[in-house]
Amino acid sequence: MQWLPHITVATIVEDNGRFLMVEEHKAGRNVLNQPAGHLDPDETLIEAAVRETLEETGWDVEPTSVIGIYLYTAPSNGVTYQRVCFSAKAVKHHPDYQLDDGIVGAKWLTRDELLAQRDNWRSELIIRCIDDYLAGNRFGLELIRPSL
């Protein structure tokens, strides 16, 4: 069996203690996640984070830092994901933007509200990324090097 990790990005967008989250329909139920998704061919990690956030929430964002790089193997399917999590500031909302298929909508939730919905998390990476953000983990965007 060939092992192929999946490269993904996620974005932490915070406004007065509330975090921009995505409610999506996955495997027959609604789950919560940060705006997140796979890196597409010929795009940078930063471009992927901006694109995924817009496609899943209708928000334009400006990445400000890297929160962390996480390795996660999903217990549901055994797939390994390498997630690069960014922090970003919200720039502009497009309320009529056509969100990706499977996206129910965007929600602004506090950490406590998220904890109360733990059974609805897509993965444990949600709280890990938020807690790293709240702990002040910030790495400059120059950490991310584009291909030559």
mmCIF file of C-alpha atoms in Angstrom, residues 4-106:
data_model
loop_
_atom_site.group_PDB
_atom_site.id
_atom_site.type_symbol
_atom_site.label_atom_id
_atom_site.label_comp_id
_atom_site.label_asym_id
_atom_site.label_seq_id
_atom_site.Cartn_x
_atom_site.Cartn_y
_atom_site.Cartn_z
ATOM 1 C CA LEU A 4 0.253 9.500 0.388
ATOM 2 C CA PRO A 5 -0.228 12.300 2.920
ATOM 3 C CA HIS A 6 -2.719 15.022 2.027
ATOM 4 C CA ILE A 7 -1.558 18.640 2.271
ATOM 5 C CA THR A 8 -4.270 20.884 3.701
ATOM 6 C CA VAL A 9 -4.606 24.429 4.959
ATOM 7 C CA ALA A 10 -6.845 25.933 7.625
ATOM 8 C CA THR A 11 -7.512 29.474 8.727
ATOM 9 C CA ILE A 12 -8.165 30.890 12.185
ATOM 10 C CA VAL A 13 -10.158 34.112 11.869
ATOM 11 C CA GLU A 14 -11.012 35.700 15.212
ATOM 12 C CA ASP A 15 -13.225 38.682 15.971
ATOM 13 C CA ASN A 16 -13.747 39.713 19.600
ATOM 14 C CA GLY A 17 -13.416 36.195 20.960
ATOM 15 C CA ARG A 18 -15.457 34.526 18.234
ATOM 16 C CA PHE A 19 -13.954 32.278 15.594
ATOM 17 C CA LEU A 20 -15.106 31.909 12.003
ATOM 18 C CA MET A 21 -16.183 28.300 11.628
ATOM 19 C CA VAL A 22 -17.677 26.256 8.817
ATOM 20 C CA GLU A 23 -20.647 23.965 9.216
ATOM 21 C CA GLU A 24 -20.491 21.306 6.532
ATOM 22 C CA HIS A 25 -22.349 18.138 5.674
ATOM 23 C CA LYS A 26 -19.949 15.192 5.834
ATOM 24 C CA ALA A 27 -20.647 11.455 6.082
ATOM 25 C CA GLY A 28 -24.362 11.962 6.659
ATOM 26 C CA ARG A 29 -24.136 14.603 9.394
ATOM 27 C CA ASN A 30 -23.269 18.244 9.947
ATOM 28 C CA VAL A 31 -19.809 18.914 11.385
ATOM 29 C CA LEU A 32 -17.796 21.973 12.364
ATOM 30 C CA ASN A 33 -14.351 22.869 11.081
ATOM 31 C CA GLN A 34 -12.196 25.881 10.470
ATOM 32 C CA PRO A 35 -12.278 27.092 6.885
ATOM 33 C CA ALA A 36 -9.982 24.430 5.468
ATOM 34 C CA GLY A 37 -9.206 22.345 2.445
ATOM 35 C CA HIS A 38 -6.647 20.804 0.161
ATOM 36 C CA LEU A 39 -3.802 22.524 -1.598
ATOM 37 C CA ASP A 40 -4.525 22.738 -5.326
ATOM 38 C CA PRO A 41 -1.876 22.314 -8.046
ATOM 39 C CA ASP A 42 0.126 25.452 -8.839
ATOM 40 C CA GLU A 43 -0.964 27.466 -5.795
ATOM 41 C CA THR A 44 0.925 28.490 -2.690
ATOM 42 C CA LEU A 45 -0.169 27.494 0.787
ATOM 43 C CA ILE A 46 -1.158 31.106 1.480
ATOM 44 C CA GLU A 47 -3.214 31.295 -1.720
ATOM 45 C CA ALA A 48 -4.925 28.030 -0.752
ATOM 46 C CA ALA A 49 -5.844 29.394 2.690
ATOM 47 C CA VAL A 50 -7.342 32.560 1.181
ATOM 48 C CA ARG A 51 -9.238 30.578 -1.487
ATOM 49 C CA GLU A 52 -10.608 27.953 0.887
ATOM 50 C CA THR A 53 -11.794 30.591 3.366
ATOM 51 C CA LEU A 54 -13.667 32.454 0.627
ATOM 52 C CA GLU A 55 -15.140 29.291 -0.898
ATOM 53 C CA GLU A 56 -16.394 27.988 2.451
ATOM 54 C CA THR A 57 -17.447 31.200 4.238
ATOM 55 C CA GLY A 58 -17.841 34.027 1.725
ATOM 56 C CA TRP A 59 -15.131 36.007 3.548
ATOM 57 C CA ASP A 60 -12.058 37.593 1.993
ATOM 58 C CA VAL A 61 -9.211 37.298 4.483
ATOM 59 C CA GLU A 62 -5.643 38.499 4.792
ATOM 60 C CA PRO A 63 -3.295 35.920 6.327
ATOM 61 C CA THR A 64 -1.145 37.407 9.071
ATOM 62 C CA SER A 65 0.859 34.481 10.464
ATOM 63 C CA VAL A 66 1.322 30.741 10.658
ATOM 64 C CA ILE A 67 -0.116 29.168 13.816
ATOM 65 C CA GLY A 68 1.386 25.728 13.306
ATOM 66 C CA ILE A 69 1.925 22.699 11.121
ATOM 67 C CA TYR A 70 0.026 19.618 12.239
ATOM 68 C CA LEU A 71 0.156 15.959 11.295
ATOM 69 C CA TYR A 72 -3.149 14.129 11.765
ATOM 70 C CA THR A 73 -4.337 10.655 10.815
ATOM 71 C CA ALA A 74 -8.123 10.474 10.598
ATOM 72 C CA PRO A 75 -9.441 7.521 12.569
ATOM 73 C CA SER A 76 -12.435 7.254 10.223
ATOM 74 C CA ASN A 77 -10.411 6.436 7.103
ATOM 75 C CA GLY A 78 -6.726 6.175 8.089
ATOM 76 C CA VAL A 79 -5.759 9.063 5.796
ATOM 77 C CA THR A 80 -2.885 11.233 7.022
ATOM 78 C CA TYR A 81 -3.186 14.987 6.642
ATOM 79 C CA GLN A 82 -0.505 17.630 7.029
ATOM 80 C CA ARG A 83 -2.342 20.812 7.966
ATOM 81 C CA VAL A 84 -0.759 24.246 7.782
ATOM 82 C CA CYS A 85 -2.870 26.537 9.945
ATOM 83 C CA PHE A 86 -2.822 30.282 9.381
ATOM 84 C CA SER A 87 -4.262 33.169 11.322
ATOM 85 C CA ALA A 88 -5.949 35.806 9.209
ATOM 86 C CA LYS A 89 -7.971 38.954 9.583
ATOM 87 C CA ALA A 90 -11.391 39.274 8.035
ATOM 88 C CA VAL A 91 -11.361 41.854 5.242
ATOM 89 C CA LYS A 92 -14.726 41.737 3.490
ATOM 90 C CA HIS A 93 -17.825 39.573 3.612
ATOM 91 C CA HIS A 94 -19.663 38.576 0.434
ATOM 92 C CA PRO A 95 -23.059 37.465 1.795
ATOM 93 C CA ASP A 96 -24.304 36.307 -1.614
ATOM 94 C CA TYR A 97 -21.197 34.251 -2.433
ATOM 95 C CA GLN A 98 -22.036 30.719 -3.638
ATOM 96 C CA LEU A 99 -20.378 28.477 -1.041
ATOM 97 C CA ASP A 100 -18.816 25.102 -1.905
ATOM 98 C CA ASP A 101 -21.031 22.038 -2.202
ATOM 99 C CA GLY A 102 -21.675 20.468 1.171
ATOM 100 C CA ILE A 103 -21.190 23.715 3.085
ATOM 101 C CA VAL A 104 -24.200 24.525 5.260
ATOM 102 C CA GLY A 105 -22.856 27.945 6.237
ATOM 103 C CA ALA A 106 -20.408 29.962 8.266
#
